[in-house]
Amino acid sequence: MASQSQDHYFVPDASIYPFACSIALFFIAMGGACYLNGFAFGPNLMMVGFLGMGALLFKWFGSVIKESPEYNMDVDKSFRMGMLWFIFSEVMFFAAFFGALYYLRNLAIPWLAETELLWPGFEATWPSSGPVGADLVVSGHPDATAVMEGTKYGLIDPLHLPLYNTLLLLTSSVTLTISHHALRANKRTSAIIWLAATVALGVWFLYLQAEEYIEAYQVLGLTLGTGVYGSTFFLLTGFHGFHVTLGAFILFIVLLRMMRGHFSADKHFAFEAGAWYWHFVDVVWVGLFIFVYIL
Amino acid sequence: MSNANTAHDHHDDHDHPMPTGFKRWFMSTNHKDIGTLYLIFSLSMLMLGGAFALVIRAELFQPGLQFIDPHFFNQMTTVHALVMVFGAVMPGFVGFANWMLPLMVGAPDMALPRMNNWSFWILPFAFLILILSFFVPGGAPASGWTLYAPLTIQGGMSVDMAIVAIHMMGISSIMGAINVIVTVLNMRAPGMTLMKMPMFVWTWLITAFLLIAVMPVFAGAVTMLLTDRHFGTAFFNPAGGGDPVLYQHIFWFFGHPEVYIMILPAFGIISHIIPTFARKPLFGYSSMVFATAAIAFLSFIVWAHHMFTVGMPLQGELFFMYATMLISVPTGVKVFNWVTTMWRGSMTFETPMLFSIGVVFLFTLGGLSGLMLAITPADFQYHDTYFVVAHFHYVLFSGAVMAMMGGAYFWLPKWTGHMYNEKLGKIHFWLTAISFNVTFFPQHFLGLAGMPRRYADYNPIFTEFNQWSSIGAFCLGLSQLLFIYIIVATVRGGKKATAQVWDEPEGLEWTVPSPAPFHTFDTPPTLK
């Protein structure tokens, strides 16, 4: 057992979790590839990987929580920097999709419309599901009407569910900050209540997003296959929704820990890391609301 | 300073006992053991990727089809590149970083030791998936390592396996890079200000930043490939309004910083070796730092020079041409600094120094051919010819890989406590340097004469240069067996190395005994 004094940087003992997590990751990745290619055992393999990863991360984080009294300020700083750089990597992941949106909307679509030979009759508009069918209309093809009918889709009204979701997430950032201030002032009950409110707002957001997706698929005919508009819409909002799920889960765990008496007024890195992550997710949403829904 | 780590000996009884067997190698939280694992993995992948390259060179010894069919040839070029880039070069440098960064900045270990081990253990599994893809219907990916759409949209199951393997490699790289940044920024010994950091630490700090910035972008690109393949999205499909060129833009936004990820740590390594054997401090330290930063910045705004022939607007072609040429300024600063460091030094030519001088000379040749490729109108002629192949092997093999070999000889005594066999080391250098040039120099001529790359067959007029290239390649591959022999022999025995190893080298790593003890700098050393 490592029992170093506070002036020592904490170097943990040997641990099986990294190696075991790598095996779980292997199952997830391999299972995913098999699943996508129609092997019946693919989903099972993936499930084994996910369950294993979940259990291992639970144990791993558990051991970090147990060790945490031994961490000195340097270790704390390492964790903080690590979390910030991780969030930066997430920013760059979203940047790839925002970049794709910019390129498709402002360059690819206009270029396709300029290429008269390839897709006569296609006009550059946004949103666009692409030029499929446009040439059939021009040439008076008998299937033209049917094909064009198949490409019809409606749009999500930005001032309905997306606006509610914007307000929900922005409010959740405020409640989270109130909770943080309460924790720092050692008002635990208040901190717990405001954090619970934050998690609830996050779940509410996810519920509304699920409704929006159902509306898109069942009423509007807007799907992943709706050309580049559907692709960028669902991948951007979908990855964001996934991150909200993750962020809400992190905050939920932090809430449980807070209810069990973890964290002190001046030492609560997990809370802060979760909060940073939540604010990051919030900022991405504002970007989505502007560039995907409104513009 | 040589007594730096003995001041707090009374802490030693609190330390963990040194683990053995499974616990030591699979559950490690020790930066030196994890560094060793990385280096062994990198060397194994170098051999595997090299074997793939020899299949390619065997087939190209003569025009016509001899040994393998064109589809398998394409699999070889693809997997050779993926294995070399993600399996040999990147993990190799991470191995150096693991071993040397804590020693160089006076830290007890990497900042996040368990995550460090996870970064490593993801890699063998990722490459297991990549290698398993040879055995699925249709074989391994055959699209080239860049995995361009639409070829990869049409490919078989192996493309999905490559995609998930790349996701895993990305997770590994990002965690490794976070660890490096945090170690460098948070764990330096008191008194080691940023501008007093050794060059290798500086180059890795900037490399780690590049990794965190671009690996997620690559993850995004292959994710779009995956959804285009299986979930009906249209990112790269013009019928849905998409554009295959979009893939190339996203890929190269990752890909160009990636090539600096593979060369900046090499610059760092030789910036340690040259001053040591010239017995002079590094010339222009701060200009080296700023040049590294400038290269990193420029790497983000030059990506489309990989795509000059794809059909971009003229303004784009011009912008990317000029931006690319700008890179030769900071790179030139580095080359001149190395040369000036050697100027009037009292030089000796041990193996690490031979490799470093080899790097300065041969990498510069690669840089000059890169300058030729940067000229847009000229690139229309060179694009996708063997000229490009020659160019990037001059910067990647005689830049990155030879710098790692030099670094291995330089620090092997510190790692193992034994001196390597100097005579064999020199023979290894000369075999490597000569056979490398025999392999790749003729490819410049092949490319200028118009031989396209990634084909299993060629016009008979190219035969003679190809034969030179193949003979060189086999010599180059076989020479590396000597490298492995030297390393194994040094690990097992040899002349005892002193703590300093070389003649008054600079840096904290030379203040600890050789081999470096399992735990070093439990309490930070004090700097002079």
Coordinates of N, CA, C and O in Angstrom, one line a residue, chain A residues 159-288:
Chain A
L159 N -38.1 27.2 -33.1 CA -38.6 28.0 -32.0 C -39.5 27.1 -31.2 O -40.2 27.6 -30.2
H160 N -39.6 25.8 -31.4 CA -40.4 24.9 -30.6 C -39.5 24.1 -29.7 O -38.9 24.7 -28.8
L161 N -39.4 22.8 -29.9 CA -38.6 22.0 -29.0 C -37.1 22.5 -28.9 O -36.6 22.5 -27.7
P162 N -36.4 22.8 -30.0 CA -35.0 23.3 -29.8 C -34.9 24.5 -28.9 O -34.0 24.6 -28.1
L163 N -35.9 25.4 -29.0 CA -35.8 26.6 -28.1 C -36.0 26.2 -26.6 O -35.3 26.6 -25.8
Y164 N -37.0 25.3 -26.4 CA -37.2 24.8 -25.0 C -35.9 24.2 -24.5 O -35.4 24.4 -23.4
N165 N -35.3 23.3 -25.4 CA -34.0 22.7 -25.0 C -32.9 23.6 -24.7 O -32.1 23.4 -23.8
T166 N -32.8 24.7 -25.5 CA -31.8 25.7 -25.2 C -32.0 26.3 -23.8 O -31.1 26.4 -23.0
L167 N -33.3 26.7 -23.5 CA -33.6 27.2 -22.2 C -33.3 26.2 -21.1 O -32.7 26.6 -20.1
L168 N -33.6 25.0 -21.4 CA -33.4 23.9 -20.3 C -31.9 23.9 -20.0 O -31.5 23.9 -18.9
L169 N -31.1 23.8 -21.1 CA -29.6 23.6 -20.9 C -29.0 24.8 -20.2 O -28.2 24.7 -19.3
L170 N -29.4 26.0 -20.7 CA -28.9 27.2 -20.1 C -29.2 27.3 -18.6 O -28.4 27.7 -17.8
T171 N -30.5 27.0 -18.3 CA -30.9 27.0 -16.9 C -30.1 26.0 -16.1 O -29.7 26.3 -15.0
S172 N -29.8 24.8 -16.7 CA -29.1 23.8 -16.0 C -27.7 24.3 -15.6 O -27.2 23.9 -14.6
S173 N -27.1 25.1 -16.5 CA -25.8 25.6 -16.2 C -25.9 26.6 -15.0 O -25.0 26.6 -14.1
V174 N -27.0 27.3 -14.9 CA -27.2 28.2 -13.8 C -27.4 27.4 -12.5 O -26.7 27.7 -11.5
T175 N -28.2 26.4 -12.5 CA -28.5 25.6 -11.3 C -27.2 25.0 -10.8 O -26.9 24.9 -9.6
L176 N -26.4 24.5 -11.8 CA -25.2 23.8 -11.5 C -24.2 24.8 -10.7 O -23.6 24.4 -9.8
T177 N -24.2 26.0 -11.2 CA -23.3 27.0 -10.6 C -23.8 27.3 -9.2 O -23.0 27.5 -8.3
I178 N -25.1 27.4 -9.0 CA -25.7 27.7 -7.7 C -25.2 26.6 -6.8 O -24.8 26.8 -5.6
S179 N -25.4 25.3 -7.3 CA -25.0 24.2 -6.5 C -23.5 24.2 -6.1 O -23.1 24.0 -4.9
H180 N -22.7 24.7 -7.0 CA -21.2 24.8 -6.7 C -20.9 25.8 -5.6 O -20.2 25.5 -4.7
H181 N -21.6 26.9 -5.8 CA -21.4 28.0 -4.7 C -21.9 27.5 -3.4 O -21.2 27.7 -2.4
A182 N -23.0 26.7 -3.4 CA -23.5 26.2 -2.1 C -22.5 25.2 -1.5 O -22.2 25.3 -0.3
L183 N -21.9 24.4 -2.4 CA -20.9 23.4 -1.9 C -19.7 24.1 -1.3 O -19.2 23.8 -0.2
R184 N -19.3 25.2 -2.0 CA -18.1 25.9 -1.5 C -18.5 26.6 -0.1 O -17.6 26.9 0.7
A185 N -19.7 27.0 0.0 CA -20.1 27.6 1.3 C -20.5 26.6 2.3 O -21.1 27.0 3.4
N186 N -20.3 25.3 2.0 CA -20.6 24.2 2.9 C -22.1 24.1 3.2 O -22.5 23.5 4.3
K187 N -23.0 24.6 2.3 CA -24.4 24.3 2.5 C -24.8 23.1 1.7 O -25.2 23.2 0.6
R188 N -24.6 21.9 2.3 CA -24.7 20.7 1.6 C -26.1 20.4 1.1 O -26.3 20.0 -0.1
T189 N -27.1 20.7 1.9 CA -28.5 20.4 1.4 C -28.8 21.2 0.2 O -29.3 20.6 -0.8
S190 N -28.5 22.4 0.2 CA -28.8 23.3 -0.9 C -28.0 22.8 -2.1 O -28.5 22.7 -3.2
A191 N -26.7 22.4 -1.9 CA -25.9 22.0 -3.0 C -26.5 20.7 -3.6 O -26.6 20.6 -4.9
I192 N -27.0 19.8 -2.8 CA -27.6 18.6 -3.3 C -28.9 18.9 -4.1 O -29.1 18.4 -5.2
I193 N -29.7 19.8 -3.6 CA -31.0 20.1 -4.3 C -30.7 20.7 -5.6 O -31.3 20.3 -6.7
W194 N -29.8 21.7 -5.7 CA -29.5 22.3 -7.0 C -28.9 21.4 -8.0 O -29.1 21.5 -9.2
L195 N -28.0 20.5 -7.5 CA -27.4 19.5 -8.4 C -28.4 18.5 -8.9 O -28.5 18.2 -10.1
A196 N -29.4 18.1 -8.0 CA -30.4 17.2 -8.5 C -31.3 17.9 -9.5 O -31.7 17.3 -10.5
A197 N -31.5 19.2 -9.3 CA -32.3 20.0 -10.3 C -31.5 20.0 -11.7 O -32.1 19.8 -12.7
T198 N -30.2 20.1 -11.6 CA -29.4 20.1 -12.8 C -29.5 18.8 -13.6 O -29.8 18.8 -14.8
V199 N -29.4 17.7 -12.8 CA -29.6 16.4 -13.5 C -31.0 16.2 -14.1 O -31.1 15.8 -15.2
A200 N -32.0 16.7 -13.3 CA -33.3 16.6 -13.8 C -33.5 17.4 -15.1 O -34.1 16.9 -16.1
L201 N -32.9 18.6 -15.2 CA -33.0 19.4 -16.4 C -32.4 18.7 -17.6 O -32.9 18.7 -18.7
G202 N -31.2 18.0 -17.3 CA -30.5 17.3 -18.3 C -31.4 16.1 -18.8 O -31.5 15.9 -20.0
V203 N -32.0 15.4 -17.9 CA -32.9 14.3 -18.4 C -34.1 14.8 -19.2 O -34.5 14.3 -20.2
W204 N -34.6 15.9 -18.7 CA -35.7 16.6 -19.4 C -35.3 16.9 -20.8 O -36.0 16.7 -21.8
F205 N -34.1 17.5 -21.0 CA -33.5 17.8 -22.3 C -33.5 16.6 -23.1 O -34.0 16.6 -24.3
L206 N -33.0 15.5 -22.6 CA -32.9 14.3 -23.4 C -34.3 13.7 -23.8 O -34.5 13.3 -24.9
Y207 N -35.3 13.9 -22.9 CA -36.6 13.5 -23.2 C -37.2 14.3 -24.4 O -37.7 13.7 -25.4
L208 N -37.0 15.6 -24.3 CA -37.5 16.4 -25.4 C -36.7 16.1 -26.7 O -37.3 16.1 -27.8
Q209 N -35.4 15.8 -26.6 CA -34.7 15.5 -27.8 C -35.2 14.2 -28.4 O -35.3 14.0 -29.7
A210 N -35.5 13.2 -27.6 CA -36.1 11.9 -28.1 C -37.4 12.2 -28.8 O -37.7 11.7 -29.9
E211 N -38.2 13.1 -28.2 CA -39.5 13.5 -28.9 C -39.2 14.1 -30.2 O -39.9 13.8 -31.2
E212 N -38.2 15.0 -30.3 CA -37.9 15.6 -31.5 C -37.5 14.6 -32.6 O -37.9 14.7 -33.7
Y213 N -36.7 13.6 -32.2 CA -36.2 12.6 -33.1 C -37.4 11.8 -33.6 O -37.5 11.5 -34.8
I214 N -38.3 11.5 -32.7 CA -39.5 10.7 -33.1 C -40.3 11.5 -34.1 O -40.8 11.0 -35.1
E215 N -40.5 12.8 -33.8 CA -41.2 13.7 -34.7 C -40.6 13.7 -36.1 O -41.2 13.6 -37.1
A216 N -39.2 13.8 -36.1 CA -38.5 13.9 -37.3 C -38.7 12.6 -38.1 O -38.9 12.7 -39.3
Y217 N -38.6 11.5 -37.5 CA -38.7 10.2 -38.3 C -40.1 9.9 -38.7 O -40.3 9.5 -39.8
Q218 N -41.1 10.2 -37.7 CA -42.4 9.6 -38.0 C -43.3 10.7 -38.7 O -44.2 10.3 -39.5
V219 N -43.1 11.9 -38.4 CA -44.0 12.9 -39.0 C -43.3 13.7 -40.2 O -43.9 13.8 -41.2
L220 N -42.1 14.1 -40.0 CA -41.5 15.0 -40.9 C -40.8 14.2 -42.1 O -40.5 14.8 -43.1
G221 N -40.4 12.9 -41.8 CA -39.7 12.2 -42.8 C -38.2 12.6 -42.9 O -37.6 12.5 -43.9
L222 N -37.8 13.2 -41.8 CA -36.4 13.7 -41.8 C -35.6 12.6 -41.1 O -35.8 12.3 -39.9
T223 N -34.7 11.9 -41.8 CA -33.9 10.8 -41.3 C -32.4 10.9 -41.5 O -32.0 11.9 -42.2
L224 N -31.7 10.0 -41.0 CA -30.3 9.9 -41.3 C -30.0 9.9 -42.8 O -29.0 10.4 -43.3
G225 N -30.9 9.3 -43.6 CA -30.7 9.2 -45.0 C -31.2 10.4 -45.8 O -31.2 10.4 -47.0
T226 N -31.6 11.5 -45.1 CA -32.1 12.6 -45.9 C -30.9 13.5 -46.3 O -30.7 14.6 -45.9
G227 N -30.1 12.9 -47.2 CA -29.0 13.6 -47.8 C -28.1 14.2 -46.7 O -28.0 13.8 -45.6
V228 N -27.3 15.2 -47.1 CA -26.4 15.8 -46.2 C -27.0 16.6 -45.1 O -26.5 16.7 -44.0
Y229 N -28.3 17.1 -45.3 CA -28.9 17.7 -44.2 C -29.2 16.8 -43.1 O -28.9 17.0 -41.9
G230 N -29.8 15.6 -43.4 CA -30.1 14.6 -42.4 C -28.8 14.1 -41.7 O -28.7 13.9 -40.5
S231 N -27.8 13.9 -42.6 CA -26.5 13.4 -42.0 C -25.9 14.3 -41.0 O -25.6 13.9 -39.8
T232 N -25.8 15.6 -41.3 CA -25.2 16.5 -40.4 C -26.1 16.8 -39.2 O -25.7 16.9 -38.1
F233 N -27.4 16.9 -39.5 CA -28.4 17.2 -38.4 C -28.3 16.1 -37.3 O -28.1 16.3 -36.1
F234 N -28.4 14.8 -37.8 CA -28.5 13.7 -36.8 C -27.1 13.4 -36.2 O -27.1 13.1 -35.0
L235 N -26.0 13.6 -36.9 CA -24.8 13.3 -36.3 C -24.4 14.3 -35.3 O -23.9 14.0 -34.2
L236 N -24.6 15.6 -35.7 CA -24.2 16.7 -34.7 C -25.1 16.6 -33.5 O -24.6 16.6 -32.3
T237 N -26.4 16.6 -33.7 CA -27.3 16.6 -32.5 C -27.2 15.2 -31.7 O -27.3 15.2 -30.5
G238 N -27.0 14.2 -32.5 CA -26.9 12.8 -31.9 C -25.6 12.7 -31.0 O -25.7 12.3 -29.8
F239 N -24.5 13.2 -31.5 CA -23.3 13.1 -30.7 C -23.4 14.1 -29.5 O -23.0 13.8 -28.4
H240 N -24.1 15.2 -29.7 CA -24.3 16.1 -28.6 C -25.2 15.4 -27.5 O -24.9 15.5 -26.3
G241 N -26.3 14.8 -28.0 CA -27.2 14.1 -27.1 C -26.4 13.0 -26.3 O -26.6 12.9 -25.1
F242 N -25.5 12.3 -27.0 CA -24.7 11.3 -26.3 C -23.9 12.0 -25.2 O -23.7 11.4 -24.1
H243 N -23.3 13.1 -25.5 CA -22.5 13.8 -24.5 C -23.3 14.3 -23.3 O -22.9 14.4 -22.2
V244 N -24.6 14.8 -23.6 CA -25.5 15.2 -22.6 C -25.7 14.0 -21.6 O -25.7 14.1 -20.4
T245 N -26.0 12.8 -22.3 CA -26.2 11.6 -21.5 C -25.1 11.4 -20.6 O -25.2 11.1 -19.4
L246 N -23.9 11.4 -21.2 CA -22.7 11.1 -20.4 C -22.5 12.2 -19.3 O -22.3 11.8 -18.1
G247 N -22.7 13.4 -19.6 CA -22.6 14.5 -18.6 C -23.6 14.4 -17.5 O -23.3 14.5 -16.3
A248 N -24.8 14.0 -17.8 CA -25.9 13.9 -16.8 C -25.5 12.7 -15.9 O -25.7 12.7 -14.7
F249 N -25.0 11.6 -16.5 CA -24.6 10.5 -15.8 C -23.5 10.8 -14.8 O -23.5 10.4 -13.6
I250 N -22.5 11.6 -15.3 CA -21.4 12.0 -14.4 C -21.9 12.8 -13.2 O -21.6 12.5 -12.0
L251 N -22.8 13.8 -13.5 CA -23.4 14.6 -12.5 C -24.2 13.8 -11.5 O -24.3 14.0 -10.3
F252 N -24.9 12.8 -12.0 CA -25.7 11.9 -11.2 C -24.9 11.1 -10.2 O -25.2 11.0 -9.0
I253 N -23.7 10.6 -10.7 CA -22.8 9.9 -9.8 C -22.3 10.9 -8.7 O -22.2 10.6 -7.5
V254 N -21.9 12.1 -9.2 CA -21.5 13.1 -8.2 C -22.5 13.4 -7.2 O -22.2 13.6 -6.0
L255 N -23.8 13.4 -7.6 CA -24.9 13.7 -6.7 C -25.0 12.6 -5.7 O -25.1 12.8 -4.5
L256 N -24.9 11.3 -6.1 CA -24.9 10.2 -5.2 C -23.8 10.3 -4.2 O -24.0 10.1 -3.0
R257 N -22.6 10.7 -4.7 CA -21.5 10.8 -3.8 C -21.7 11.9 -2.8 O -21.3 11.8 -1.6
M258 N -22.3 13.0 -3.3 CA -22.5 14.1 -2.4 C -23.5 13.7 -1.3 O -23.3 14.1 -0.1
M259 N -24.5 12.9 -1.7 CA -25.5 12.5 -0.7 C -24.9 11.5 0.3 O -25.3 11.4 1.5
R260 N -23.8 10.8 -0.1 CA -23.1 9.9 0.9 C -22.1 10.7 1.7 O -21.3 10.1 2.4
G261 N -22.0 12.0 1.5 CA -21.1 12.8 2.3 C -19.7 13.0 1.8 O -18.8 13.4 2.5
H262 N -19.5 12.6 0.5 CA -18.2 12.9 -0.1 C -18.1 14.4 -0.3 O -19.0 15.2 -0.2
F263 N -16.9 14.8 -0.7 CA -16.5 16.2 -1.1 C -16.5 17.1 0.2 O -17.3 17.0 1.1
S264 N -15.6 18.1 0.1 CA -15.6 19.1 1.1 C -15.6 20.5 0.4 O -15.6 20.5 -0.8
A265 N -15.7 21.5 1.2 CA -15.9 22.8 0.6 C -14.8 23.2 -0.3 O -14.9 23.9 -1.2
D266 N -13.5 22.7 0.1 CA -12.4 23.1 -0.8 C -11.8 22.0 -1.6 O -10.9 22.2 -2.4
K267 N -12.3 20.8 -1.4 CA -11.8 19.6 -2.2 C -12.9 18.9 -2.8 O -13.6 18.1 -2.2
H268 N -13.2 19.1 -4.1 CA -14.3 18.4 -4.8 C -14.0 18.4 -6.3 O -14.8 18.9 -7.1
F269 N -12.9 17.8 -6.6 CA -12.5 17.8 -8.0 C -13.5 17.2 -8.9 O -13.9 17.7 -10.0
A270 N -14.1 16.0 -8.5 CA -15.1 15.3 -9.3 C -16.2 16.2 -9.7 O -16.7 16.2 -10.8
F271 N -16.7 17.0 -8.7 CA -17.8 17.9 -9.0 C -17.4 18.9 -10.1 O -18.1 19.1 -11.0
E272 N -16.2 19.5 -9.9 CA -15.8 20.5 -10.8 C -15.5 19.9 -12.2 O -15.9 20.6 -13.2
A273 N -15.0 18.7 -12.3 CA -14.7 18.1 -13.6 C -16.1 17.9 -14.3 O -16.2 18.2 -15.5
G274 N -17.0 17.4 -13.5 CA -18.4 17.2 -14.1 C -19.0 18.5 -14.6 O -19.6 18.5 -15.6
A275 N -18.8 19.5 -13.8 CA -19.3 20.8 -14.1 C -18.7 21.4 -15.4 O -19.4 21.9 -16.3
W276 N -17.4 21.3 -15.5 CA -16.7 21.7 -16.7 C -17.3 21.0 -17.9 O -17.6 21.6 -18.9
Y277 N -17.4 19.7 -17.8 CA -17.9 18.9 -18.9 C -19.3 19.4 -19.2 O -19.7 19.5 -20.4
W278 N -20.1 19.7 -18.2 CA -21.5 20.1 -18.5 C -21.5 21.4 -19.2 O -22.3 21.6 -20.1
H279 N -20.7 22.3 -18.8 CA -20.7 23.6 -19.5 C -20.2 23.5 -20.9 O -20.7 24.1 -21.8
F280 N -19.2 22.6 -21.1 CA -18.8 22.3 -22.5 C -19.9 21.8 -23.3 O -20.2 22.3 -24.5
V281 N -20.7 20.9 -22.8 CA -21.8 20.3 -23.6 C -22.8 21.5 -23.9 O -23.4 21.5 -24.9
D282 N -23.0 22.4 -22.9 CA -23.9 23.5 -23.0 C -23.4 24.4 -24.2 O -24.3 24.8 -25.0
V283 N -22.2 24.7 -24.2 CA -21.6 25.6 -25.3 C -21.8 24.9 -26.6 O -22.2 25.6 -27.6
V284 N -21.6 23.6 -26.7 CA -21.8 22.9 -28.0 C -23.2 23.1 -28.4 O -23.5 23.3 -29.6
W285 N -24.1 23.0 -27.5 CA -25.5 23.1 -27.8 C -25.9 24.5 -28.4 O -26.6 24.6 -29.4
V286 N -25.3 25.5 -27.8 CA -25.5 26.9 -28.3 C -25.1 26.9 -29.8 O -25.8 27.5 -30.6
G287 N -23.9 26.3 -30.1 CA -23.4 26.3 -31.4 C -24.4 25.5 -32.3 O -24.7 26.0 -33.4
L288 N -24.9 24.4 -31.8 CA -25.9 23.7 -32.6 C -27.1 24.5 -32.9 O -27.7 24.5 -34.0

